[in-house]
PDB file of C-alpha atoms in Angstrom:
ATOM      1  CA  UNK A   1     -11.996  10.366  18.969  1.00  0.00           C
ATOM      2  CA  UNK A   2     -11.918   6.933  20.553  1.00  0.00           C
ATOM      3  CA  UNK A   3      -8.764   4.840  20.778  1.00  0.00           C
ATOM      4  CA  UNK A   4      -9.036   1.068  20.415  1.00  0.00           C
ATOM      5  CA  UNK A   5      -6.141  -1.371  20.412  1.00  0.00           C
ATOM      6  CA  UNK A   6      -6.293  -4.505  18.297  1.00  0.00           C
ATOM      7  CA  UNK A   7      -3.633  -6.970  19.305  1.00  0.00           C
ATOM      8  CA  UNK A   8      -1.421  -7.903  16.396  1.00  0.00           C
ATOM      9  CA  UNK A   9       2.076  -9.094  16.993  1.00  0.00           C
ATOM     10  CA  UNK A  10       4.391 -10.548  14.367  1.00  0.00           C
ATOM     11  CA  UNK A  11       1.763 -12.516  12.509  1.00  0.00           C
ATOM     12  CA  UNK A  12      -1.951 -12.525  11.880  1.00  0.00           C
ATOM     13  CA  UNK A  13      -4.535 -15.037  13.067  1.00  0.00           C
ATOM     14  CA  UNK A  14      -8.176 -15.676  12.269  1.00  0.00           C
ATOM     15  CA  UNK A  15      -8.996 -14.603  15.851  1.00  0.00           C
ATOM     16  CA  UNK A  16      -7.230 -11.270  15.326  1.00  0.00           C
ATOM     17  CA  UNK A  17      -9.180 -10.734  12.103  1.00  0.00           C
ATOM     18  CA  UNK A  18     -12.447 -11.389  13.947  1.00  0.00           C
ATOM     19  CA  UNK A  19     -11.485  -8.972  16.737  1.00  0.00           C
ATOM     20  CA  UNK A  20     -10.377  -6.319  14.244  1.00  0.00           C
ATOM     21  CA  UNK A  21     -13.584  -6.652  12.217  1.00  0.00           C
ATOM     22  CA  UNK A  22     -15.688  -6.141  15.356  1.00  0.00           C
ATOM     23  CA  UNK A  23     -13.675  -3.049  16.277  1.00  0.00           C
ATOM     24  CA  UNK A  24     -13.986  -1.506  12.802  1.00  0.00           C
ATOM     25  CA  UNK A  25     -17.691  -2.259  12.494  1.00  0.00           C
ATOM     26  CA  UNK A  26     -18.487  -0.705  15.884  1.00  0.00           C
ATOM     27  CA  UNK A  27     -16.203   2.329  15.487  1.00  0.00           C
ATOM     28  CA  UNK A  28     -17.285   5.833  14.605  1.00  0.00           C
ATOM     29  CA  UNK A  29     -16.089   6.710  11.123  1.00  0.00           C
ATOM     30  CA  UNK A  30     -13.634   7.702   9.762  1.00  0.00           C
ATOM     31  CA  UNK A  31     -11.169   5.241  11.293  1.00  0.00           C
ATOM     32  CA  UNK A  32      -7.387   5.614  11.525  1.00  0.00           C
ATOM     33  CA  UNK A  33      -5.432   2.366  11.494  1.00  0.00           C
ATOM     34  CA  UNK A  34      -1.703   2.392  12.141  1.00  0.00           C
ATOM     35  CA  UNK A  35       1.352   0.413  13.137  1.00  0.00           C
ATOM     36  CA  UNK A  36       5.064   1.130  13.063  1.00  0.00           C
ATOM     37  CA  UNK A  37       5.676   0.314   9.397  1.00  0.00           C
ATOM     38  CA  UNK A  38       2.258  -0.090   7.799  1.00  0.00           C
ATOM     39  CA  UNK A  39       2.794  -3.816   7.324  1.00  0.00           C
ATOM     40  CA  UNK A  40       0.480  -5.080  10.089  1.00  0.00           C
ATOM     41  CA  UNK A  41      -2.069  -2.289   9.653  1.00  0.00           C
ATOM     42  CA  UNK A  42      -2.356  -2.965   5.933  1.00  0.00           C
ATOM     43  CA  UNK A  43      -2.669  -6.722   6.504  1.00  0.00           C
ATOM     44  CA  UNK A  44      -5.495  -6.182   8.978  1.00  0.00           C
ATOM     45  CA  UNK A  45      -7.201  -3.727   6.620  1.00  0.00           C
ATOM     46  CA  UNK A  46      -6.971  -6.232   3.757  1.00  0.00           C
ATOM     47  CA  UNK A  47      -8.399  -8.968   5.966  1.00  0.00           C
ATOM     48  CA  UNK A  48     -11.306  -6.698   6.870  1.00  0.00           C
ATOM     49  CA  UNK A  49     -11.919  -5.820   3.222  1.00  0.00           C
ATOM     50  CA  UNK A  50     -11.945  -9.515   2.305  1.00  0.00           C
ATOM     51  CA  UNK A  51     -14.500 -10.255   5.047  1.00  0.00           C
ATOM     52  CA  UNK A  52     -16.637  -7.491   3.550  1.00  0.00           C
ATOM     53  CA  UNK A  53     -16.706  -9.198   0.156  1.00  0.00           C
ATOM     54  CA  UNK A  54     -13.905  -7.393  -1.669  1.00  0.00           C
ATOM     55  CA  UNK A  55     -12.063  -9.704  -4.045  1.00  0.00           C
ATOM     56  CA  UNK A  56      -8.965 -10.959  -2.188  1.00  0.00           C
ATOM     57  CA  UNK A  57      -6.521  -9.915  -4.918  1.00  0.00           C
ATOM     58  CA  UNK A  58      -7.966  -6.390  -4.967  1.00  0.00           C
ATOM     59  CA  UNK A  59      -7.728  -6.121  -1.174  1.00  0.00           C
ATOM     60  CA  UNK A  60      -4.149  -7.395  -1.191  1.00  0.00           C
ATOM     61  CA  UNK A  61      -3.204  -4.987  -3.987  1.00  0.00           C
ATOM     62  CA  UNK A  62      -4.578  -2.095  -1.883  1.00  0.00           C
ATOM     63  CA  UNK A  63      -2.657  -3.380   1.127  1.00  0.00           C
ATOM     64  CA  UNK A  64       0.625  -3.517  -0.794  1.00  0.00           C
ATOM     65  CA  UNK A  65       0.229   0.189  -1.558  1.00  0.00           C
ATOM     66  CA  UNK A  66      -0.242   0.754   2.181  1.00  0.00           C
ATOM     67  CA  UNK A  67       2.900  -1.158   3.195  1.00  0.00           C
ATOM     68  CA  UNK A  68       2.077  -4.881   3.155  1.00  0.00           C
ATOM     69  CA  UNK A  69       5.250  -6.922   2.678  1.00  0.00           C
ATOM     70  CA  UNK A  70       5.713 -10.510   1.397  1.00  0.00           C
ATOM     71  CA  UNK A  71       6.095 -12.530   4.621  1.00  0.00           C
ATOM     72  CA  UNK A  72       2.897 -11.133   6.124  1.00  0.00           C
ATOM     73  CA  UNK A  73       1.147 -11.213   2.744  1.00  0.00           C
ATOM     74  CA  UNK A  74       1.790 -14.961   2.642  1.00  0.00           C
ATOM     75  CA  UNK A  75       0.312 -15.359   6.129  1.00  0.00           C
ATOM     76  CA  UNK A  76      -2.689 -13.228   5.137  1.00  0.00           C
ATOM     77  CA  UNK A  77      -3.299 -15.429   2.104  1.00  0.00           C
ATOM     78  CA  UNK A  78      -2.953 -18.549   4.251  1.00  0.00           C
ATOM     79  CA  UNK A  79      -5.612 -17.567   6.773  1.00  0.00           C
ATOM     80  CA  UNK A  80      -8.011 -15.661   4.511  1.00  0.00           C
ATOM     81  CA  UNK A  81      -7.980 -17.824   1.392  1.00  0.00           C
ATOM     82  CA  UNK A  82      -7.996 -21.321   2.905  1.00  0.00           C
TER      83      UNK A  82
END
């Protein structure tokens, strides 16, 4: 198992999405993604899924089930859908 840290603080930026995507694509599978509450991890997962061509609403719906909450969902929509 290899540990990689993707820097995500309170929000989410396009740069963080790019970094996270590179980490996921180069990682051995399966991959475990975590954070303290599931909010940031699910937002990053949804952003990755969107970059892979998953419909944004489907990716966000998945992320909600994983712990995505409204304030970060709004930020995710802002950077991924604009």
